[in-house]
PDB file of C-alpha atoms in Angstrom:
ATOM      1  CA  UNK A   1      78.260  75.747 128.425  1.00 46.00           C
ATOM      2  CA  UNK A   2      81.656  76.822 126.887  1.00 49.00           C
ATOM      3  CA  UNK A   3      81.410  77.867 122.965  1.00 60.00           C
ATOM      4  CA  UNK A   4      83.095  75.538 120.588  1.00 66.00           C
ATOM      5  CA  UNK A   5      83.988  78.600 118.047  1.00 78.00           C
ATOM      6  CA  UNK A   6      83.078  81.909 119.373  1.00 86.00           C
ATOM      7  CA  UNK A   7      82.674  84.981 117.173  1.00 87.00           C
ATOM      8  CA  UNK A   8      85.048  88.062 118.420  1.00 91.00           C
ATOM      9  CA  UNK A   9      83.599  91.633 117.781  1.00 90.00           C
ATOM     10  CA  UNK A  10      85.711  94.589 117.878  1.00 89.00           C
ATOM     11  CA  UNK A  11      83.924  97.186 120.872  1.00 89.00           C
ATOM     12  CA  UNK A  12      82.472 100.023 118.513  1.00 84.00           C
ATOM     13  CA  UNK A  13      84.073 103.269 118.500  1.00 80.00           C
ATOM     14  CA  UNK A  14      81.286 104.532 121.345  1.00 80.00           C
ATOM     15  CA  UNK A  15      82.397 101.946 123.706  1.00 84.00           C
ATOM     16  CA  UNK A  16      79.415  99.850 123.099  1.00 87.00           C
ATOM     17  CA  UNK A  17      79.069  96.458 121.739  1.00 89.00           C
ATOM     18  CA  UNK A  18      78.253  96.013 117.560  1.00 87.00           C
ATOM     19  CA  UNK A  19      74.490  95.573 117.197  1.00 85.00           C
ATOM     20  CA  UNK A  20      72.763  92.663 115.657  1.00 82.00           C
ATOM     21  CA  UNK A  21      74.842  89.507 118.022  1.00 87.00           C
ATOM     22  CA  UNK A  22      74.024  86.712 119.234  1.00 87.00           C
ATOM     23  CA  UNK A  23      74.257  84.773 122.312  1.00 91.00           C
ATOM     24  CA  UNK A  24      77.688  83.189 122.307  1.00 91.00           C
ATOM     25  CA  UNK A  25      79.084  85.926 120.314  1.00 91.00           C
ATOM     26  CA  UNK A  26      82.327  87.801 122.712  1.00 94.00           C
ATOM     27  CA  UNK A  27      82.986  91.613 122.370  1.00 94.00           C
ATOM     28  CA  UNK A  28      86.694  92.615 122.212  1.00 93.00           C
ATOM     29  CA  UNK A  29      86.859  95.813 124.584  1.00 93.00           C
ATOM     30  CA  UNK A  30      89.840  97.809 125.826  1.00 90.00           C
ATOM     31  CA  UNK A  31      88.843  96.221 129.373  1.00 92.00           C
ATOM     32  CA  UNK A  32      89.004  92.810 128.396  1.00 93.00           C
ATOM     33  CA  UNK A  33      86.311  90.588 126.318  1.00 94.00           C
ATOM     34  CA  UNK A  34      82.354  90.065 127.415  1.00 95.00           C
ATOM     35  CA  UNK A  35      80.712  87.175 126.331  1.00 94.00           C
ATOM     36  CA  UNK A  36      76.549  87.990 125.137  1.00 93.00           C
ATOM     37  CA  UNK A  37      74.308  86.201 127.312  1.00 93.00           C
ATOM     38  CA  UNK A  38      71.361  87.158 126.546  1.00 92.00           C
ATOM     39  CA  UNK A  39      69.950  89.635 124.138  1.00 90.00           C
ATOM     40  CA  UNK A  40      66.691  91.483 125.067  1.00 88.00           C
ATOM     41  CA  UNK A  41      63.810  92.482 122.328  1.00 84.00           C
ATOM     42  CA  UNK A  42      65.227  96.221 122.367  1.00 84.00           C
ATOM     43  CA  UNK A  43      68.715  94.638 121.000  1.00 83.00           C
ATOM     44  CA  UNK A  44      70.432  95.553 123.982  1.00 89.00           C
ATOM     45  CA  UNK A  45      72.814  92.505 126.179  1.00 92.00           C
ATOM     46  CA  UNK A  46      73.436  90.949 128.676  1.00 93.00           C
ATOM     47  CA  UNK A  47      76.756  90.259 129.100  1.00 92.00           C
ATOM     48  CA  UNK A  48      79.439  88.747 131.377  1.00 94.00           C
ATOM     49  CA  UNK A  49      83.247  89.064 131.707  1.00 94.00           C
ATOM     50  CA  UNK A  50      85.534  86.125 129.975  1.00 94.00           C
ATOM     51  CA  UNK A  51      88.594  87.108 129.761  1.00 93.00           C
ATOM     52  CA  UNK A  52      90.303  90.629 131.388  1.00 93.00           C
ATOM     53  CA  UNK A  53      93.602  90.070 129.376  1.00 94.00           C
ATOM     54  CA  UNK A  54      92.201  89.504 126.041  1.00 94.00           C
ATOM     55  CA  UNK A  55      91.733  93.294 125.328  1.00 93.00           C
ATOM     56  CA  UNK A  56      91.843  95.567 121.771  1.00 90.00           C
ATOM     57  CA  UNK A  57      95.530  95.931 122.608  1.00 90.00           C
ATOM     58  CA  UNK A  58      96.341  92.007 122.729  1.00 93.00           C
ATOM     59  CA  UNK A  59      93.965  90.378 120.691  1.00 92.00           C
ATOM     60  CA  UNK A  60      95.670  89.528 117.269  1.00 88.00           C
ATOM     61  CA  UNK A  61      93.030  87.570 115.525  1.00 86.00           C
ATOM     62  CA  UNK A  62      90.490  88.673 113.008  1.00 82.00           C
ATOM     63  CA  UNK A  63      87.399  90.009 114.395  1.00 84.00           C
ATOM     64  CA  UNK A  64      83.829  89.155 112.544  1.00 80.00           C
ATOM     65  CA  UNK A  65      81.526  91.522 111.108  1.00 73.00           C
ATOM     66  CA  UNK A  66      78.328  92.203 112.638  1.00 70.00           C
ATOM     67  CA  UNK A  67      75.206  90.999 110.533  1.00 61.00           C
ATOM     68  CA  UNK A  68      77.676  89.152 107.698  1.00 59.00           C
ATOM     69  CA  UNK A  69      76.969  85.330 107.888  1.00 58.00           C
ATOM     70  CA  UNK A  70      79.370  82.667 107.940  1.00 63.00           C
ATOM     71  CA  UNK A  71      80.551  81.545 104.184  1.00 66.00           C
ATOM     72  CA  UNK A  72      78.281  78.910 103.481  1.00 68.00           C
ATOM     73  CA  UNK A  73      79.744  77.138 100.522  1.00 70.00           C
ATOM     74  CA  UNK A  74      80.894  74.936 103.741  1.00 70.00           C
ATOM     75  CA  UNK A  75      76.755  73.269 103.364  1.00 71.00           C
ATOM     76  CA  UNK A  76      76.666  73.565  99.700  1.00 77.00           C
ATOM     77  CA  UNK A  77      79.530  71.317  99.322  1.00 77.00           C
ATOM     78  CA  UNK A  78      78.008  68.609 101.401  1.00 79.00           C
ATOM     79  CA  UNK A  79      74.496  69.072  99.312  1.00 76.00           C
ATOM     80  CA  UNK A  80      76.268  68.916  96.347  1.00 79.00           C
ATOM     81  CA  UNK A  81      78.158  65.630  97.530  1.00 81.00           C
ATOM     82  CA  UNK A  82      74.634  63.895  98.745  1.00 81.00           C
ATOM     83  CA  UNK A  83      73.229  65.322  94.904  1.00 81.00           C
ATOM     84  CA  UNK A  84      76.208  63.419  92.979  1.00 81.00           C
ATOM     85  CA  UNK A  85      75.966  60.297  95.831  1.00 84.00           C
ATOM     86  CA  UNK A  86      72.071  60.109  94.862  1.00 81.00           C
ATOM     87  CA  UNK A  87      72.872  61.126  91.019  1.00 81.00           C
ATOM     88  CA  UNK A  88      74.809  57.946  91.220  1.00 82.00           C
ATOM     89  CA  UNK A  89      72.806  55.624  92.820  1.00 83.00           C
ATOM     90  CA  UNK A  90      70.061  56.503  91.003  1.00 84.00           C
ATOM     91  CA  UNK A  91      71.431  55.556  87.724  1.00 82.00           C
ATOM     92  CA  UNK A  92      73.307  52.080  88.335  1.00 84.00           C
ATOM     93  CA  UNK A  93      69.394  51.506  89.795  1.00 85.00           C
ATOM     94  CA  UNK A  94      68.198  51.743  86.255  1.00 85.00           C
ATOM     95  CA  UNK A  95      70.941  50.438  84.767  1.00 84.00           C
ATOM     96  CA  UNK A  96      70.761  47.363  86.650  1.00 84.00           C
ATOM     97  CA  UNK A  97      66.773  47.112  86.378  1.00 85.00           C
ATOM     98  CA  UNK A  98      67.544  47.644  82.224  1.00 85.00           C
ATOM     99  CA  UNK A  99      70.305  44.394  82.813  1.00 83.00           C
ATOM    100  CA  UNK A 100      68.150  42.416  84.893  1.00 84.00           C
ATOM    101  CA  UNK A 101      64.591  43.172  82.572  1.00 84.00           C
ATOM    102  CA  UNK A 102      67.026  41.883  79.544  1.00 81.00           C
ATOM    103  CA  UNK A 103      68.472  39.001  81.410  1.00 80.00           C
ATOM    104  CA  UNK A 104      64.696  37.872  82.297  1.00 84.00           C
ATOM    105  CA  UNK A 105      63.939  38.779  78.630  1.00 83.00           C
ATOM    106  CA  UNK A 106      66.852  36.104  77.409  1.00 80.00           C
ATOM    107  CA  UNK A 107      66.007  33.650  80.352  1.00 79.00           C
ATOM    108  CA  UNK A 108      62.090  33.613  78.832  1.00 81.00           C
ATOM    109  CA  UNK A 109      63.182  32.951  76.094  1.00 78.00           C
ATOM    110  CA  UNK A 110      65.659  30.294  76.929  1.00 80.00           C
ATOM    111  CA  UNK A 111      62.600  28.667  78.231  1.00 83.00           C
ATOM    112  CA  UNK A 112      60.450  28.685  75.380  1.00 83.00           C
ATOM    113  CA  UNK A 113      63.281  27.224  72.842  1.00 75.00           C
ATOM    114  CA  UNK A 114      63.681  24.615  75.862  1.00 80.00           C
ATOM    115  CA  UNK A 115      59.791  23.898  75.638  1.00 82.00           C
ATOM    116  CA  UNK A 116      60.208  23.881  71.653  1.00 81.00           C
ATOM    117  CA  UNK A 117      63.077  21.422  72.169  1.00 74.00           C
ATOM    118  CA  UNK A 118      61.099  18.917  73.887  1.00 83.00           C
ATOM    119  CA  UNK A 119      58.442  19.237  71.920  1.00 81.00           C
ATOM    120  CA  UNK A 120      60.356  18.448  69.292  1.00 78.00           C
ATOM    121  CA  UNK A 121      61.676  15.262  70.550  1.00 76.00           C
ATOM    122  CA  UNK A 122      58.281  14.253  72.053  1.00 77.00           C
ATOM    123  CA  UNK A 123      57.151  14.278  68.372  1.00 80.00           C
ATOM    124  CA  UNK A 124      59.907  12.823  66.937  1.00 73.00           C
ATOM    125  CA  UNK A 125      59.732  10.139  69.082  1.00 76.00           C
ATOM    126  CA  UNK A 126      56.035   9.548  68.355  1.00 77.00           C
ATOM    127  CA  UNK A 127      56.934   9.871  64.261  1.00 70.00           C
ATOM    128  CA  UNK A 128      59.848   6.681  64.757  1.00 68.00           C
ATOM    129  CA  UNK A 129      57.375   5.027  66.949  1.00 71.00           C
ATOM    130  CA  UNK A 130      54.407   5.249  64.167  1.00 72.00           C
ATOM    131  CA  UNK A 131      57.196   4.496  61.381  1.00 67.00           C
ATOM    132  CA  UNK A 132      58.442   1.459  63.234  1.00 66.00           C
ATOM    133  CA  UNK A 133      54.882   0.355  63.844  1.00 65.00           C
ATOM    134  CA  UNK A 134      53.976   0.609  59.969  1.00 65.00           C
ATOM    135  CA  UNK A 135      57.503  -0.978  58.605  1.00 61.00           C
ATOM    136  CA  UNK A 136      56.732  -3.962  61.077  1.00 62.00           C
ATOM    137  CA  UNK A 137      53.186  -4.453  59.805  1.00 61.00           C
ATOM    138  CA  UNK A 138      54.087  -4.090  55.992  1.00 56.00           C
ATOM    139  CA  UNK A 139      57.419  -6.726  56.166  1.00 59.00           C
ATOM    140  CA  UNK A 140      54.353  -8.978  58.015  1.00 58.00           C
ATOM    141  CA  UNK A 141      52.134  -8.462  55.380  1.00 58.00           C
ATOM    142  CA  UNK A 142      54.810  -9.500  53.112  1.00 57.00           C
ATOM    143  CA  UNK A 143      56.025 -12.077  55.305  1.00 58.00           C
ATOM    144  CA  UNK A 144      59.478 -10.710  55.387  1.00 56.00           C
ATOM    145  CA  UNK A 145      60.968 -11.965  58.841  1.00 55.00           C
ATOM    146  CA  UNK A 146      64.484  -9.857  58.262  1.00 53.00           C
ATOM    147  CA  UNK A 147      66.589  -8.614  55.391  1.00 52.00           C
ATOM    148  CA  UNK A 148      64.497  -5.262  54.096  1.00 48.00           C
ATOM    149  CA  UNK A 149      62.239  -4.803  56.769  1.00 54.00           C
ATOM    150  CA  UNK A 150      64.812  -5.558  59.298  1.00 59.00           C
ATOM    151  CA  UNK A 151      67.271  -2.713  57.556  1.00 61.00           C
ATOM    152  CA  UNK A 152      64.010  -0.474  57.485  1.00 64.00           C
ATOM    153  CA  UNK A 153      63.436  -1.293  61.179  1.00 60.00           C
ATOM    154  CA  UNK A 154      66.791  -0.221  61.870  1.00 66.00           C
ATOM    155  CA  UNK A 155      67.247   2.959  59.402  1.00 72.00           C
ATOM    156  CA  UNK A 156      63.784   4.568  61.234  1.00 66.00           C
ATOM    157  CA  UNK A 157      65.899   3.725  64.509  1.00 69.00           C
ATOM    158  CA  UNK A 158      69.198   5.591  63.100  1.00 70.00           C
ATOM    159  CA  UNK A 159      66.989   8.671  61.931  1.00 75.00           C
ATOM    160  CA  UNK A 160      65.203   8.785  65.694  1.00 73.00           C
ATOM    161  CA  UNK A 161      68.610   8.894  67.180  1.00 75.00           C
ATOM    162  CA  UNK A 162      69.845  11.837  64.651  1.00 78.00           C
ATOM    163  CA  UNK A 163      66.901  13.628  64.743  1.00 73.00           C
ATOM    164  CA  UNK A 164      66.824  13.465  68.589  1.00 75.00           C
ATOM    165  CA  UNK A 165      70.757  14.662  68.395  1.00 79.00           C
ATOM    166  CA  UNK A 166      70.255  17.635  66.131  1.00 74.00           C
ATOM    167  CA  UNK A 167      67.723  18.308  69.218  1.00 75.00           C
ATOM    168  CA  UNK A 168      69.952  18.440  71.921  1.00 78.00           C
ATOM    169  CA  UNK A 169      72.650  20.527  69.946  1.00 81.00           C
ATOM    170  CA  UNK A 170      70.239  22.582  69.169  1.00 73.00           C
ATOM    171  CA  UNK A 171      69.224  23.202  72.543  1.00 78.00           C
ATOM    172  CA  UNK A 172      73.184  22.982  73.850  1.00 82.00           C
ATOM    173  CA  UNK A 173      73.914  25.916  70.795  1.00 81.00           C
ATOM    174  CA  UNK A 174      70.778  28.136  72.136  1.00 76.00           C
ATOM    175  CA  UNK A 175      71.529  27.879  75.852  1.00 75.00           C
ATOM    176  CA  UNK A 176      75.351  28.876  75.272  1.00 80.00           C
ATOM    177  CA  UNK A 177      74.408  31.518  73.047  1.00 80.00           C
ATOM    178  CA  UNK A 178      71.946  32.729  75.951  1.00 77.00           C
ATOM    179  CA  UNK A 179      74.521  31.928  78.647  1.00 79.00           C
ATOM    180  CA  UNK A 180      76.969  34.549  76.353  1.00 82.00           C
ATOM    181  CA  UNK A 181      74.168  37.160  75.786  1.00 80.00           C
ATOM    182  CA  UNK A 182      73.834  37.700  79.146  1.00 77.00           C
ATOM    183  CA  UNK A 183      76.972  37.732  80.343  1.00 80.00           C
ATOM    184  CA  UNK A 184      77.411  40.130  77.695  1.00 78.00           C
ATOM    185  CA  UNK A 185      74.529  42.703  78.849  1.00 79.00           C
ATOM    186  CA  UNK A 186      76.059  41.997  82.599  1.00 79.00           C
ATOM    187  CA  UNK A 187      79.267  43.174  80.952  1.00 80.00           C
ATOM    188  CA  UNK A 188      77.540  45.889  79.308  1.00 81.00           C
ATOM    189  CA  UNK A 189      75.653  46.845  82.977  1.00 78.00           C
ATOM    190  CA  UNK A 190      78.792  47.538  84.236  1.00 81.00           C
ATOM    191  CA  UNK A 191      80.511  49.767  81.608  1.00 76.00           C
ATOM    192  CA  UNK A 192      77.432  52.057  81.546  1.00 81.00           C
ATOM    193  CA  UNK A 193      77.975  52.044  85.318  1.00 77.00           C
ATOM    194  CA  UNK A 194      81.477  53.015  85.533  1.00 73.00           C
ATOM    195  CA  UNK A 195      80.678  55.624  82.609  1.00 79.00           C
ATOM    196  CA  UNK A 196      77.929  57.082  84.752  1.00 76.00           C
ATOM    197  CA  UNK A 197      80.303  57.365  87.730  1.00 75.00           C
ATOM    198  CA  UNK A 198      82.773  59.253  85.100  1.00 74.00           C
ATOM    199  CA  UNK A 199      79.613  61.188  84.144  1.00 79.00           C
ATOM    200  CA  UNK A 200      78.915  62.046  87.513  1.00 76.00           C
ATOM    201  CA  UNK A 201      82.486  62.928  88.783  1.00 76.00           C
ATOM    202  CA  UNK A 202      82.528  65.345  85.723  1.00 77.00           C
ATOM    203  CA  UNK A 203      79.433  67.542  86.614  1.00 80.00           C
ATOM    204  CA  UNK A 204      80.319  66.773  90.673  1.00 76.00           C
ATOM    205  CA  UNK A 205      83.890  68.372  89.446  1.00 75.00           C
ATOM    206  CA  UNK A 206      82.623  71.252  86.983  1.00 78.00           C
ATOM    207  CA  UNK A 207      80.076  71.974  90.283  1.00 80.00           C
ATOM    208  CA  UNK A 208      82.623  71.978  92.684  1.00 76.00           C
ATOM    209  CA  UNK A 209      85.031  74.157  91.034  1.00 74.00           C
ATOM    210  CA  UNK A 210      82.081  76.768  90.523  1.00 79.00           C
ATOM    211  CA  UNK A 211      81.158  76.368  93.962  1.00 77.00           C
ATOM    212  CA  UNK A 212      84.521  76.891  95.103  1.00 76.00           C
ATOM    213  CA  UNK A 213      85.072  80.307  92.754  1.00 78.00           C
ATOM    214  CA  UNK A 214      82.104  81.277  94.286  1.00 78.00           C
ATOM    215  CA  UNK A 215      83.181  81.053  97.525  1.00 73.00           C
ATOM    216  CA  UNK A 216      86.479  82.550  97.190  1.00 73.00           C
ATOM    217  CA  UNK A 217      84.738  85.333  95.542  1.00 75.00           C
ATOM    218  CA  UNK A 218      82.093  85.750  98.763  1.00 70.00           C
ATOM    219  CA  UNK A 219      84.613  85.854 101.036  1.00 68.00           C
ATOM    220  CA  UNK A 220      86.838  88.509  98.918  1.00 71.00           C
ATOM    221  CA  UNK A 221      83.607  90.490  99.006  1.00 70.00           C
ATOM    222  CA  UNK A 222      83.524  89.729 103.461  1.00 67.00           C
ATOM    223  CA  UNK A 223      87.065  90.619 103.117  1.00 68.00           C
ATOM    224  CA  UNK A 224      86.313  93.953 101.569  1.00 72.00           C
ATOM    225  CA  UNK A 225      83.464  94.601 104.010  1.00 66.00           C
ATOM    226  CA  UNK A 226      85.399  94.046 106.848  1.00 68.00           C
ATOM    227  CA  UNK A 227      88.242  96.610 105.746  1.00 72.00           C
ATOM    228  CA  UNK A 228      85.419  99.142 104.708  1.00 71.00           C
ATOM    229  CA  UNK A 229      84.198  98.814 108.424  1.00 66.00           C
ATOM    230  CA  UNK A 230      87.206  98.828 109.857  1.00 70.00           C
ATOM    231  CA  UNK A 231      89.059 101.996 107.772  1.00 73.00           C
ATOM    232  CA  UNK A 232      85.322 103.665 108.586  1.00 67.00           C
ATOM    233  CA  UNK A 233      86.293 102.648 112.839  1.00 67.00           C
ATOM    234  CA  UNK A 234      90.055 104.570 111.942  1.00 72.00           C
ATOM    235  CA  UNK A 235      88.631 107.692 110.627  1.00 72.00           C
ATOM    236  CA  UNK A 236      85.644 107.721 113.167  1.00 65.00           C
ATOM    237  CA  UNK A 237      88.507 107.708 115.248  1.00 69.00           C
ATOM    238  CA  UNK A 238      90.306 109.850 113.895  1.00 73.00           C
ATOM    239  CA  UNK A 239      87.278 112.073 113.824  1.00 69.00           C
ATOM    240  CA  UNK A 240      86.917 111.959 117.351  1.00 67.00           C
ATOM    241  CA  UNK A 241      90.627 112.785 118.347  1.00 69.00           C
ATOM    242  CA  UNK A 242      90.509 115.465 116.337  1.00 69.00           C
ATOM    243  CA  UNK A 243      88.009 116.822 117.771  1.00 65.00           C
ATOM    244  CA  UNK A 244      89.086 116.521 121.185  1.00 64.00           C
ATOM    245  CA  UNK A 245      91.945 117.978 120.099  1.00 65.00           C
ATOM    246  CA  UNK A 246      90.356 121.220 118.402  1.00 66.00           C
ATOM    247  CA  UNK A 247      88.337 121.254 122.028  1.00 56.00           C
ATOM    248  CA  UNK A 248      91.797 120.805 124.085  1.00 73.00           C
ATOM    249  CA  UNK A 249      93.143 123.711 122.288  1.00 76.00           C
ATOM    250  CA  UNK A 250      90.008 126.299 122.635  1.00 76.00           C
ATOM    251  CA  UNK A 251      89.972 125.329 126.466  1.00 78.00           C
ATOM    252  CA  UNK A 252      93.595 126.042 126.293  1.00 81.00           C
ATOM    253  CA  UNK A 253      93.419 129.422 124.649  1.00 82.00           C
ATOM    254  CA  UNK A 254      90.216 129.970 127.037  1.00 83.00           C
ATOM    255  CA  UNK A 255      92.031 129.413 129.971  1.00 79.00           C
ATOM    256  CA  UNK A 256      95.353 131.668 129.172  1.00 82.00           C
ATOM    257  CA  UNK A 257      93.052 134.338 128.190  1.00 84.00           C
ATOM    258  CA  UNK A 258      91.799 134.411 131.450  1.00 82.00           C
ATOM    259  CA  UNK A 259      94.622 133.926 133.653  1.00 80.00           C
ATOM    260  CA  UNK A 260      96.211 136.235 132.028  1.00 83.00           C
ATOM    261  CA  UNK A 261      93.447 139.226 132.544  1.00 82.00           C
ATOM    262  CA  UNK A 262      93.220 137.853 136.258  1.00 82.00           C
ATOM    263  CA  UNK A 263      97.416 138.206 136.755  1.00 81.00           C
ATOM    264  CA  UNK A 264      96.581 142.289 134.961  1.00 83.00           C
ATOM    265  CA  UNK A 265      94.193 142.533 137.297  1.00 80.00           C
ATOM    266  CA  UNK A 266      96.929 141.434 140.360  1.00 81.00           C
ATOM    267  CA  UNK A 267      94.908 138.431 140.606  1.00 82.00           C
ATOM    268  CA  UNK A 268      97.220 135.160 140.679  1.00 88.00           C
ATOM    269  CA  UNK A 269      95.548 132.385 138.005  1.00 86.00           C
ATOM    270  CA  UNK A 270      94.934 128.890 139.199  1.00 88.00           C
ATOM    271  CA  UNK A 271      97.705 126.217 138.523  1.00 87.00           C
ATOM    272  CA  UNK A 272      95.461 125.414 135.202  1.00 85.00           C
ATOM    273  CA  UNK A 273      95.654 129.013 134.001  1.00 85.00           C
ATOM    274  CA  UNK A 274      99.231 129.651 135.062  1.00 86.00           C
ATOM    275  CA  UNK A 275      99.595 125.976 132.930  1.00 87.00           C
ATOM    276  CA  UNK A 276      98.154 127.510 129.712  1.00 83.00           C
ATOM    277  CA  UNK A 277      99.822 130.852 130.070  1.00 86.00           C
ATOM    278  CA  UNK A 278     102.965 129.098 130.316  1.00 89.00           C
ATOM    279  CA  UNK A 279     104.075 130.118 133.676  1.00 88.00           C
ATOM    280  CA  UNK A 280     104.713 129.711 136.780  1.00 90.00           C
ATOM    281  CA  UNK A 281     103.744 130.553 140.087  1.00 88.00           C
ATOM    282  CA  UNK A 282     107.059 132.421 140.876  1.00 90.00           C
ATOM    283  CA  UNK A 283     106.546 134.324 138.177  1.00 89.00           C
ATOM    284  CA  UNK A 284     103.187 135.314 138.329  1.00 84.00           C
ATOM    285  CA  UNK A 285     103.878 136.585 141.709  1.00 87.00           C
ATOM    286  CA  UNK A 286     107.367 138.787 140.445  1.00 87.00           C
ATOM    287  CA  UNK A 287     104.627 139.825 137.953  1.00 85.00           C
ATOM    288  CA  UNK A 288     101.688 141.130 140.330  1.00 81.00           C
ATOM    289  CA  UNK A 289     104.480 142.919 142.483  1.00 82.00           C
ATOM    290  CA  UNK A 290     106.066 144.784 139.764  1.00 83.00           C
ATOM    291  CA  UNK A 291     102.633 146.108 138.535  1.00 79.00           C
ATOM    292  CA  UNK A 292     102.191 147.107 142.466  1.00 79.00           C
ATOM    293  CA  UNK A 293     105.804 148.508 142.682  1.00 80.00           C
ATOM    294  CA  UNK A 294     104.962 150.489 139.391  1.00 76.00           C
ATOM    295  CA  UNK A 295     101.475 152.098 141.180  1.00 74.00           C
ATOM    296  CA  UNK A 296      99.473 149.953 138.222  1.00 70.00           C
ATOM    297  CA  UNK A 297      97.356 148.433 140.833  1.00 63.00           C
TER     298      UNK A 297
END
């Protein structure tokens, strides 16, 4: 299965691949690039050919750094999205079970005044009743048919009818007033909801902008690795050339030392010798038969 976003290693200065990879991961080598297959319990590979013309000469992008993980302010971020998300939540939750245990609060007692209400005009209605049932038997006992006990008759009426009045607007006054209160802590719900979301957003922001320092400042310090490694790769390099140059000079000096006490000797050096000395054949030869012309040999 092809990798979605392979890791490219630089081949260490040896010739062999960084240690500590994965499967997946692809070594940049001056052959071409090897993809790990496998990695065996001694840390060595297995490893398979991917690409012969993606080489240390041609690749151009920037290679990873063995045992460094990825940045992973990448998985913060999201955690500390799903923390403000839940932060959130959590909050118009209680702010709408504060709403809703006040609403029920007002709507109980909505109830009761309605209970009070009627018993109010239950008893009123009983009071005209026994008042209408004593003015009828004292204008009887009198033997008043009409005038007085008629207008008494009818002023017990007028009273039922404004007592049961002052009732009902009573009852119409509380139930608006109820009816307001609760649209009012509704109201109320959602301003402590939308300054909870500005709560939230704040420490989501303040968070974010840490996180995001953070990050900038792990990957300056990945950044700084990765030069460290690589300016250590240079002057390994370095190292090593120089080296092989210091070597390439002794075998040089080596070999012209001994050609040249094999040509005194009337011995002709080998083409490597003859190199070193600076000569050639021709004139080792004119050499050799001057120093037997001269009786040297």
């Amino acid at each position: 299965m092809a990798d979605n976003n392979p890791k490219y290693y630089r081949v260490g200065p040896d010739g062999n691949a960084p240690t500590g990879l994965s499967v997946g991961d692809h070594v940049v080598t001056g052959g071409g690039t090897y993809r790990i297959d496998a990695v065996h319990t001694d840390g060595s590979y297995v490893s398979s050919l991917v690409d012969r013309s993606l080489t240390t000469e041609t690749y151009h992008g920037e290679y990873a750094t063995p045992g460094v993980r990825e940045n992973p302010s990448g998985s913060m971020k999201d955690l500390l999205a799903s923390w403000s998300e839940a932060a959130l939540r959590q909050k118009e939750t209680k702010i709408d079970e504060q709403t809703e245990a006040s609403v029920a609060a007002l709507g109980d007692a909505l109830a009761q005044a309605n209970e009070r209400a009627q018993t109010e005009r239950d008893r009123n209605e009983i009071d005209a009743a026994k008042a209408k049932d004593n003015a009828a038997l004292y204008a009887e006992a009198r033997g008043d048919r009409g005038g007085i006990g008629q207008a008494q008759y009818n002023e017990i009426e007028a009273e039922r009818l404004r007592n049961r009045q002052a009732i009902s607007t009573a009852q119409t006054r509380i139930a608006a007033e109820t009816a307001r209160q609760i649209a009012a802590l509704r109201a109320k719900g959602e301003f402590q909801k939308a300054d909870a979301l500005l709560d939230v957003t704040q420490k989501y922001l303040r968070e974010l902008l840490t996180l995001e320092k953070w990050s900038a400042n792990w990957a300056n310090t990945q950044s700084q690795l990765r030069r460290s490694v690589e300016q250590w790769e240079r002057s390994y390099a370095q190292t090593i050339a120089g080296a092989e140059h210091t070597v390439s000079r002794e075998r040089q000096s080596q070999l012209a030392s001994s050609g040249d006490a094999l040509l005194k000797a009337g011995v002709m050096p080998s083409a490597e010798q003859l190199a070193a000395m600076g000569m050639t054949a021709e004139q080792a030869r004119a050499y050799i038969d001057s120093l037997i012309r001269h009786g040297k040999l």
